[in-house]
Amino acid sequence: LKPPPFKYLRPATTADALELLDRHGGDAKLLAGGQSLIPLLRFRLTYFDSLIDIGRIGALRGLDVLPDGAARIGAMTTQSETENHPLMRERYPLLSEALQLVAHREIRNRGTIGGSLAHADPAAELPAVAVALDATLVSKSVAGTRLHEAEAFFRSFFTTALRDDEILTEVRFPRSAPGEGAAILETARRPGDFALVGAVARVRLERTRCESARLVLFGVGPSPTRAKEAEELLAGTSLSDSDIFEAARIAASPLDPISDVRASANYRRHAARALCSRAIALARDRARESMRKWPHGA
Ligand SMILES: Cc1cc2nc3c(=O)[nH]c(=O)nc-3n(C[C@H](O)[C@H](O)[C@H](O)COP(=O)(O)OP(=O)(O)OC[C@H]3O[C@@H](n4cnc5c(N)ncnc54)[C@H](O)[C@@H]3O)c2cc1C
């Protein structure tokens, strides 16, 4: 199917794009990599008078490190650029690892970091990673700039805290602390498919004890789901296999995932438990490894 007709606008600066958004209100939509929006238009699942292509705005692209060590990624930076950037691989490996699970290389070559976060698919990897890593998302409108904590940003199915007149301009991922380890695991019908269920775990060790833990599931609810009870249970433990087993059980038991043609709710709940267990154990092993490498901090 071809998309219904629309006006195509291609501003050269963020200020011009914001002005267009302000003028068109809810009748216009931003076009980033087009990997989610164009299929929706082609299937006629959505319609807009105008598409504002922000692909030419250089200021929305690129990746650098802020003075506090956080990685700042421009919203229009592609998923591939981020995944393969040496800085990401070395200092923020969870992001690289997560991006390898997103679709296929061809899609990641066009799909953007901002597009994935703004689209907020409940089965997407990046929103869950943003919540697990306490990322900050930055949005702009003609009225000014807003900062959003990741956990408050993702509101429901395909719904975020962004207003119609705002552009997500960048996302900041804090640098991991010494003694930290993280992992993302998921299950999908085929490599490159959206996850049926996934889990992101991040733990911080103080000597041999778990000082803090973060456990976020995706594909099991309307937005990334934190397993707070399991996080609390893990804190203060030695992260033994039995601690992890119990935390995974607690994380999975309240879940109420959907049944569909791809998997039953029961399967998803079982998979969530197994993935939580394995992701926490992997995060723990990585945290231990980081302490061995940098006993006094990186
Ligand atoms: C076959 C296939 C498999 C896929 N598998 C996965 C997967 O496994 N995991 C996964 O996470 N994703 C997957 N995707 C989606 C892919 O990651 C998309 O690239 C991503 O969801 C959207 O990014 P985009 O840059 O293409 O955005 P677009 O499609 O251009 O835009 C998506 C939405 O976000 C809005 N938007 C985009 N950028 C901004 C911005 N800067 N500010 C405000 N709003 C903005 C748009 O207006 C639109 O509503 C898959 C896609 C396909 C086609």
CSV table of C-alpha atoms and ligand atoms in Angstrom, one decimal:
chain,number,residue,atom,x,y,z
A,1,LEU,CA,0.0,0.0,0.0
A,2,LYS,CA,1.1,3.6,-0.6
A,3,PRO,CA,0.7,6.1,2.2
A,4,PRO,CA,-2.1,8.7,1.9
A,5,PRO,CA,-0.9,12.0,0.4
A,6,PHE,CA,0.9,14.3,2.9
A,7,LYS,CA,2.9,17.6,2.7
A,8,TYR,CA,6.7,16.9,3.1
A,9,LEU,CA,8.6,19.6,5.0
A,10,ARG,CA,12.4,19.5,5.5
A,11,PRO,CA,13.7,22.1,7.9
A,12,ALA,CA,17.4,22.7,8.2
A,13,THR,CA,17.5,23.7,11.8
A,14,THR,CA,15.9,22.7,15.1
A,15,ALA,CA,14.5,26.2,15.5
A,16,ASP,CA,12.8,25.9,12.1
A,17,ALA,CA,11.4,22.4,12.9
A,18,LEU,CA,10.0,23.7,16.2
A,19,GLU,CA,8.4,26.6,14.5
A,20,LEU,CA,6.7,24.2,11.9
A,21,LEU,CA,5.5,21.9,14.7
A,22,ASP,CA,4.1,24.9,16.6
A,23,ARG,CA,2.3,26.1,13.5
A,24,HIS,CA,0.9,22.8,12.4
A,25,GLY,CA,-0.1,21.5,15.9
A,26,GLY,CA,-1.3,17.9,16.0
A,27,ASP,CA,-1.7,17.8,12.2
A,28,ALA,CA,2.0,17.3,11.6
A,29,LYS,CA,4.3,14.4,12.6
A,30,LEU,CA,8.1,14.3,12.8
A,31,LEU,CA,9.8,11.9,10.5
A,32,ALA,CA,13.1,10.5,11.7
A,33,GLY,CA,14.4,7.2,10.3
A,34,GLY,CA,10.9,6.3,9.1
A,35,GLN,CA,11.3,2.6,10.1
A,36,SER,CA,8.1,2.7,12.3
A,37,LEU,CA,6.2,5.7,10.9
A,38,ILE,CA,6.3,4.8,7.2
A,39,PRO,CA,5.0,1.3,7.7
A,40,LEU,CA,2.2,2.8,9.8
A,41,LEU,CA,1.3,5.2,7.1
A,42,ARG,CA,1.5,2.6,4.4
A,43,PHE,CA,-0.9,0.3,6.3
A,44,ARG,CA,-3.1,3.4,6.7
A,45,LEU,CA,-3.0,2.9,10.5
A,46,THR,CA,-2.3,6.6,10.9
A,47,TYR,CA,-2.6,9.8,8.9
A,48,PHE,CA,-1.1,13.3,9.1
A,49,ASP,CA,-1.4,16.4,6.9
A,50,SER,CA,2.3,17.0,7.0
A,51,LEU,CA,5.5,15.1,7.8
A,52,ILE,CA,8.4,17.2,9.1
A,53,ASP,CA,11.6,15.4,8.2
A,54,ILE,CA,14.3,16.2,10.7
A,55,GLY,CA,16.9,14.2,9.0
A,56,ARG,CA,18.8,17.2,7.7
A,57,ILE,CA,19.3,18.8,11.1
A,58,GLY,CA,23.0,18.3,11.9
A,59,ALA,CA,22.6,19.5,15.5
A,60,LEU,CA,20.4,16.5,16.3
A,61,ARG,CA,23.1,14.1,15.3
A,62,GLY,CA,26.2,12.8,17.1
A,63,LEU,CA,27.6,11.4,20.2
A,64,ASP,CA,29.8,12.8,22.9
A,65,VAL,CA,30.7,12.6,26.5
A,66,LEU,CA,29.6,15.3,29.0
A,67,PRO,CA,31.9,16.5,31.8
A,68,ASP,CA,30.1,14.3,34.3
A,69,GLY,CA,30.9,11.3,32.2
A,70,ALA,CA,27.4,10.8,30.8
A,71,ALA,CA,27.1,9.8,27.1
A,72,ARG,CA,25.0,12.4,25.2
A,73,ILE,CA,23.4,11.0,22.0
A,74,GLY,CA,21.6,13.3,19.6
A,75,ALA,CA,18.1,12.0,18.8
A,76,MET,CA,18.9,11.6,15.1
A,77,THR,CA,22.0,9.5,15.6
A,78,THR,CA,21.3,6.2,14.0
A,79,GLN,CA,21.0,3.0,16.0
A,80,SER,CA,24.0,1.6,13.9
A,81,GLU,CA,26.2,4.5,14.5
A,82,THR,CA,25.6,4.2,18.3
A,83,GLU,CA,26.0,0.5,18.3
A,84,ASN,CA,29.3,0.6,16.6
A,85,HIS,CA,30.8,3.7,18.1
A,86,PRO,CA,34.1,2.7,19.9
A,87,LEU,CA,33.2,4.9,22.9
A,88,MET,CA,29.9,3.0,23.3
A,89,ARG,CA,31.5,-0.4,23.0
A,90,GLU,CA,34.1,0.5,25.5
A,91,ARG,CA,32.3,2.6,28.1
A,92,TYR,CA,28.5,1.9,27.7
A,93,PRO,CA,28.5,-1.7,26.5
A,94,LEU,CA,24.9,-2.3,27.6
A,95,LEU,CA,23.7,0.1,24.9
A,96,SER,CA,25.7,-1.6,22.2
A,97,GLU,CA,24.5,-4.9,23.3
A,98,ALA,CA,20.9,-3.8,23.4
A,99,LEU,CA,21.1,-2.2,19.9
A,100,GLN,CA,22.3,-5.5,18.4
A,101,LEU,CA,19.0,-7.0,19.4
A,102,VAL,CA,17.0,-4.2,17.6
A,103,ALA,CA,15.6,-5.5,14.3
A,104,HIS,CA,18.1,-6.1,11.5
A,105,ARG,CA,21.2,-4.1,10.4
A,106,GLU,CA,19.4,-2.5,7.5
A,107,ILE,CA,16.7,-1.1,9.8
A,108,ARG,CA,19.3,0.0,12.4
A,109,ASN,CA,21.2,1.9,9.6
A,110,ARG,CA,18.2,4.2,9.2
A,111,GLY,CA,16.3,3.9,12.6
A,112,THR,CA,17.4,6.5,15.1
A,113,ILE,CA,17.9,6.5,18.8
A,114,GLY,CA,15.3,9.3,19.3
A,115,GLY,CA,12.8,7.6,17.0
A,116,SER,CA,13.0,4.4,19.1
A,117,LEU,CA,12.5,6.3,22.4
A,118,ALA,CA,9.8,8.6,21.1
A,119,HIS,CA,7.9,5.7,19.4
A,120,ALA,CA,7.9,3.8,22.7
A,121,ASP,CA,7.0,0.4,21.5
A,122,PRO,CA,6.4,-1.7,24.6
A,123,ALA,CA,8.6,-4.5,23.2
A,124,ALA,CA,11.5,-2.2,22.3
A,125,GLU,CA,14.8,-2.6,23.9
A,126,LEU,CA,16.0,1.0,24.2
A,127,PRO,CA,13.2,2.3,26.4
A,128,ALA,CA,13.9,-0.5,28.9
A,129,VAL,CA,17.6,0.2,28.8
A,130,ALA,CA,16.9,3.9,29.3
A,131,VAL,CA,14.9,3.1,32.5
A,132,ALA,CA,17.5,0.6,33.7
A,133,LEU,CA,20.4,3.1,33.3
A,134,ASP,CA,18.4,6.1,34.7
A,135,ALA,CA,18.8,8.0,31.4
A,136,THR,CA,17.6,11.6,31.0
A,137,LEU,CA,15.7,12.6,27.9
A,138,VAL,CA,15.8,16.2,26.6
A,139,SER,CA,12.9,17.7,24.7
A,140,LYS,CA,12.5,21.1,23.1
A,141,SER,CA,9.5,23.2,21.9
A,142,VAL,CA,9.2,26.9,21.1
A,143,ALA,CA,8.4,27.4,24.8
A,144,GLY,CA,11.7,26.0,26.0
A,145,THR,CA,13.6,22.8,27.0
A,146,ARG,CA,12.4,20.1,29.3
A,147,LEU,CA,14.3,17.2,31.0
A,148,HIS,CA,12.6,13.9,31.6
A,149,GLU,CA,13.7,11.0,33.8
A,150,ALA,CA,13.3,7.9,31.7
A,151,GLU,CA,11.0,6.2,34.1
A,152,ALA,CA,8.5,9.0,33.9
A,153,PHE,CA,8.9,9.5,30.2
A,154,PHE,CA,7.4,6.2,29.1
A,155,ARG,CA,3.7,6.4,29.9
A,156,SER,CA,1.9,3.6,28.1
A,157,PHE,CA,1.6,1.8,24.7
A,158,PHE,CA,3.3,4.1,22.2
A,159,THR,CA,2.8,7.0,24.6
A,160,THR,CA,5.4,9.2,26.2
A,161,ALA,CA,5.6,12.5,28.1
A,162,LEU,CA,6.4,14.3,24.8
A,163,ARG,CA,3.8,16.9,23.7
A,164,ASP,CA,2.8,17.3,20.1
A,165,ASP,CA,4.8,20.5,19.8
A,166,GLU,CA,8.0,19.0,21.1
A,167,ILE,CA,11.1,17.3,19.6
A,168,LEU,CA,13.1,14.8,21.5
A,169,THR,CA,16.6,16.3,20.9
A,170,GLU,CA,19.0,14.1,22.9
A,171,VAL,CA,19.3,11.4,25.5
A,172,ARG,CA,21.9,11.2,28.2
A,173,PHE,CA,23.1,7.9,29.7
A,174,PRO,CA,25.1,8.2,32.9
A,175,ARG,CA,28.4,6.5,33.0
A,176,SER,CA,28.4,3.2,35.0
A,177,ALA,CA,29.9,3.4,38.4
A,178,PRO,CA,32.8,1.1,39.5
A,179,GLY,CA,31.6,-2.3,40.6
A,180,GLU,CA,28.6,-2.1,38.3
A,181,GLY,CA,27.5,-4.8,35.8
A,182,ALA,CA,24.6,-4.9,33.4
A,183,ALA,CA,23.0,-7.3,30.9
A,184,ILE,CA,20.0,-7.5,28.5
A,185,LEU,CA,18.5,-10.7,27.4
A,186,GLU,CA,15.4,-11.4,25.4
A,187,THR,CA,13.5,-14.1,23.5
A,188,ALA,CA,12.0,-13.7,20.1
A,189,ARG,CA,10.6,-16.0,17.4
A,190,ARG,CA,13.4,-15.2,15.0
A,191,PRO,CA,16.5,-13.1,15.3
A,192,GLY,CA,15.6,-9.5,14.5
A,193,ASP,CA,11.9,-9.9,15.5
A,194,PHE,CA,10.5,-7.8,18.3
A,195,ALA,CA,11.0,-9.5,21.6
A,196,LEU,CA,8.3,-11.6,23.1
A,197,VAL,CA,9.8,-10.8,26.5
A,198,GLY,CA,13.0,-9.2,27.6
A,199,ALA,CA,14.8,-8.3,30.8
A,200,VAL,CA,17.5,-5.7,31.6
A,201,ALA,CA,19.4,-6.1,34.9
A,202,ARG,CA,21.9,-3.8,36.5
A,203,VAL,CA,23.7,-4.4,39.8
A,204,ARG,CA,26.2,-2.6,41.8
A,205,LEU,CA,28.6,-4.4,44.1
A,206,GLU,CA,30.2,-3.0,47.2
A,207,ARG,CA,32.9,-5.6,47.9
A,208,THR,CA,30.9,-8.9,47.8
A,209,ARG,CA,27.5,-7.4,48.6
A,210,CYS,CA,24.9,-6.1,46.2
A,211,GLU,CA,24.6,-2.4,47.0
A,212,SER,CA,21.8,-1.7,44.5
A,213,ALA,CA,19.9,-3.5,41.8
A,214,ARG,CA,17.7,-2.5,38.9
A,215,LEU,CA,15.5,-4.9,37.0
A,216,VAL,CA,13.4,-3.8,34.1
A,217,LEU,CA,11.2,-6.0,31.9
A,218,PHE,CA,9.9,-5.2,28.4
A,219,GLY,CA,7.2,-6.8,26.2
A,220,VAL,CA,5.1,-7.7,29.3
A,221,GLY,CA,3.1,-4.5,29.7
A,222,PRO,CA,2.3,-1.1,28.3
A,223,SER,CA,5.8,0.3,29.0
A,224,PRO,CA,9.1,-0.8,30.6
A,225,THR,CA,8.2,-2.5,33.8
A,226,ARG,CA,10.4,-2.2,36.9
A,227,ALA,CA,10.4,-5.1,39.3
A,228,LYS,CA,10.9,-3.0,42.4
A,229,GLU,CA,10.2,-5.8,44.9
A,230,ALA,CA,12.8,-8.0,43.3
A,231,GLU,CA,15.3,-5.1,43.3
A,232,GLU,CA,14.7,-4.6,47.0
A,233,LEU,CA,15.2,-8.2,47.7
A,234,LEU,CA,18.5,-8.3,45.9
A,235,ALA,CA,20.0,-5.2,47.7
A,236,GLY,CA,22.2,-6.3,50.5
A,237,THR,CA,22.5,-9.9,49.4
A,238,SER,CA,25.6,-11.7,48.0
A,239,LEU,CA,23.7,-12.3,44.8
A,240,SER,CA,23.9,-16.0,45.3
A,241,ASP,CA,22.1,-18.2,42.8
A,242,SER,CA,19.3,-18.7,45.3
A,243,ASP,CA,18.9,-15.0,45.9
A,244,ILE,CA,18.7,-14.5,42.1
A,245,PHE,CA,16.2,-17.4,41.7
A,246,GLU,CA,13.9,-15.9,44.3
A,247,ALA,CA,14.2,-12.4,42.9
A,248,ALA,CA,13.3,-13.7,39.4
A,249,ARG,CA,10.3,-15.5,40.8
A,250,ILE,CA,9.1,-12.3,42.6
A,251,ALA,CA,9.6,-10.3,39.4
A,252,ALA,CA,7.6,-12.6,37.2
A,253,SER,CA,4.7,-13.6,39.4
A,254,PRO,CA,2.7,-10.3,39.2
A,255,LEU,CA,3.1,-10.0,35.5
A,256,ASP,CA,-0.1,-10.2,33.4
A,257,PRO,CA,1.2,-10.4,29.8
A,258,ILE,CA,-1.0,-10.8,26.7
A,259,SER,CA,-1.6,-14.1,24.8
A,260,ASP,CA,-1.4,-13.7,21.0
A,261,VAL,CA,-0.4,-15.7,17.9
A,262,ARG,CA,3.2,-15.4,18.8
A,263,ALA,CA,3.1,-16.8,22.4
A,264,SER,CA,0.7,-17.5,25.3
A,265,ALA,CA,0.7,-15.4,28.4
A,266,ASN,CA,1.9,-18.4,30.3
A,267,TYR,CA,4.9,-18.8,28.0
A,268,ARG,CA,5.7,-15.1,28.4
A,269,ARG,CA,5.5,-15.3,32.2
A,270,HIS,CA,7.8,-18.4,32.3
A,271,ALA,CA,10.2,-16.8,29.9
A,272,ALA,CA,10.3,-13.6,31.9
A,273,ARG,CA,11.3,-15.5,35.0
A,274,ALA,CA,14.1,-17.4,33.2
A,275,LEU,CA,15.4,-14.2,31.5
A,276,CYS,CA,15.4,-12.3,34.8
A,277,SER,CA,17.4,-15.0,36.4
A,278,ARG,CA,19.9,-15.2,33.7
A,279,ALA,CA,20.2,-11.4,33.2
A,280,ILE,CA,20.8,-10.8,36.9
A,281,ALA,CA,23.4,-13.6,37.0
A,282,LEU,CA,25.2,-12.1,34.0
A,283,ALA,CA,25.1,-8.6,35.4
A,284,ARG,CA,26.6,-10.0,38.7
A,285,ASP,CA,29.4,-11.8,36.9
A,286,ARG,CA,30.2,-8.6,34.9
A,287,ALA,CA,30.2,-6.5,38.1
A,288,ARG,CA,32.6,-9.0,39.7
A,289,GLU,CA,34.8,-8.8,36.6
A,290,SER,CA,34.8,-5.0,36.7
A,291,MET,CA,35.9,-5.1,40.3
A,292,ARG,CA,38.7,-7.4,39.5
A,293,LYS,CA,39.8,-5.1,36.6
A,294,TRP,CA,39.4,-1.8,38.5
A,295,PRO,CA,39.6,-2.6,42.2
A,296,HIS,CA,39.9,1.2,43.0
A,297,GLY,CA,37.4,2.4,40.4
A,298,ALA,CA,37.9,3.1,36.6
B,1,LIG,C1,10.9,-5.2,10.6
B,1,LIG,C2,11.1,-4.3,11.8
B,1,LIG,C3,11.6,-4.9,13.0
B,1,LIG,C4,11.8,-4.0,14.0
B,1,LIG,N1,12.3,-4.6,15.2
B,1,LIG,C5,12.6,-3.8,16.3
B,1,LIG,C6,13.1,-4.4,17.5
B,1,LIG,O1,13.3,-5.6,17.6
B,1,LIG,N2,13.3,-3.6,18.5
B,1,LIG,C7,13.0,-2.2,18.4
B,1,LIG,O2,13.2,-1.5,19.4
B,1,LIG,N3,12.6,-1.7,17.3
B,1,LIG,C8,12.4,-2.4,16.2
B,1,LIG,N4,11.9,-1.8,15.1
B,1,LIG,C9,11.6,-0.4,15.0
B,1,LIG,C10,12.9,0.4,14.7
B,1,LIG,O3,13.8,0.3,15.8
B,1,LIG,C11,12.6,1.9,14.4
B,1,LIG,O4,13.8,2.4,13.9
B,1,LIG,C12,12.3,2.8,15.6
B,1,LIG,O5,11.2,2.3,16.4
B,1,LIG,C13,11.8,4.1,15.1
B,1,LIG,O6,12.9,4.9,14.8
B,1,LIG,P1,12.9,5.8,13.5
B,1,LIG,O7,14.1,6.7,13.6
B,1,LIG,O8,12.7,4.9,12.3
B,1,LIG,O9,11.6,6.7,13.7
B,1,LIG,P2,10.3,7.0,12.8
B,1,LIG,O10,9.7,5.8,12.3
B,1,LIG,O11,10.7,8.1,11.8
B,1,LIG,O12,9.3,7.7,13.9
B,1,LIG,C14,8.7,6.9,14.9
B,1,LIG,C15,7.8,7.8,15.8
B,1,LIG,O13,8.7,8.6,16.6
B,1,LIG,C16,8.4,10.0,16.4
B,1,LIG,N5,9.7,10.6,16.5
B,1,LIG,C17,10.9,10.2,15.8
B,1,LIG,N6,11.9,11.0,16.2
B,1,LIG,C18,11.4,11.9,17.1
B,1,LIG,C19,12.0,12.9,17.8
B,1,LIG,N7,13.3,13.2,17.7
B,1,LIG,N8,11.2,13.7,18.6
B,1,LIG,C20,9.9,13.4,18.8
B,1,LIG,N9,9.3,12.4,18.1
B,1,LIG,C21,10.0,11.7,17.3
B,1,LIG,C22,7.8,10.0,15.0
B,1,LIG,O14,7.0,11.2,14.9
B,1,LIG,C23,7.0,8.8,15.0
B,1,LIG,O15,5.8,8.9,15.7
B,1,LIG,C24,11.6,-2.6,13.9
B,1,LIG,C25,11.2,-2.1,12.7
B,1,LIG,C26,10.9,-2.9,11.7
B,1,LIG,C27,10.5,-2.3,10.4
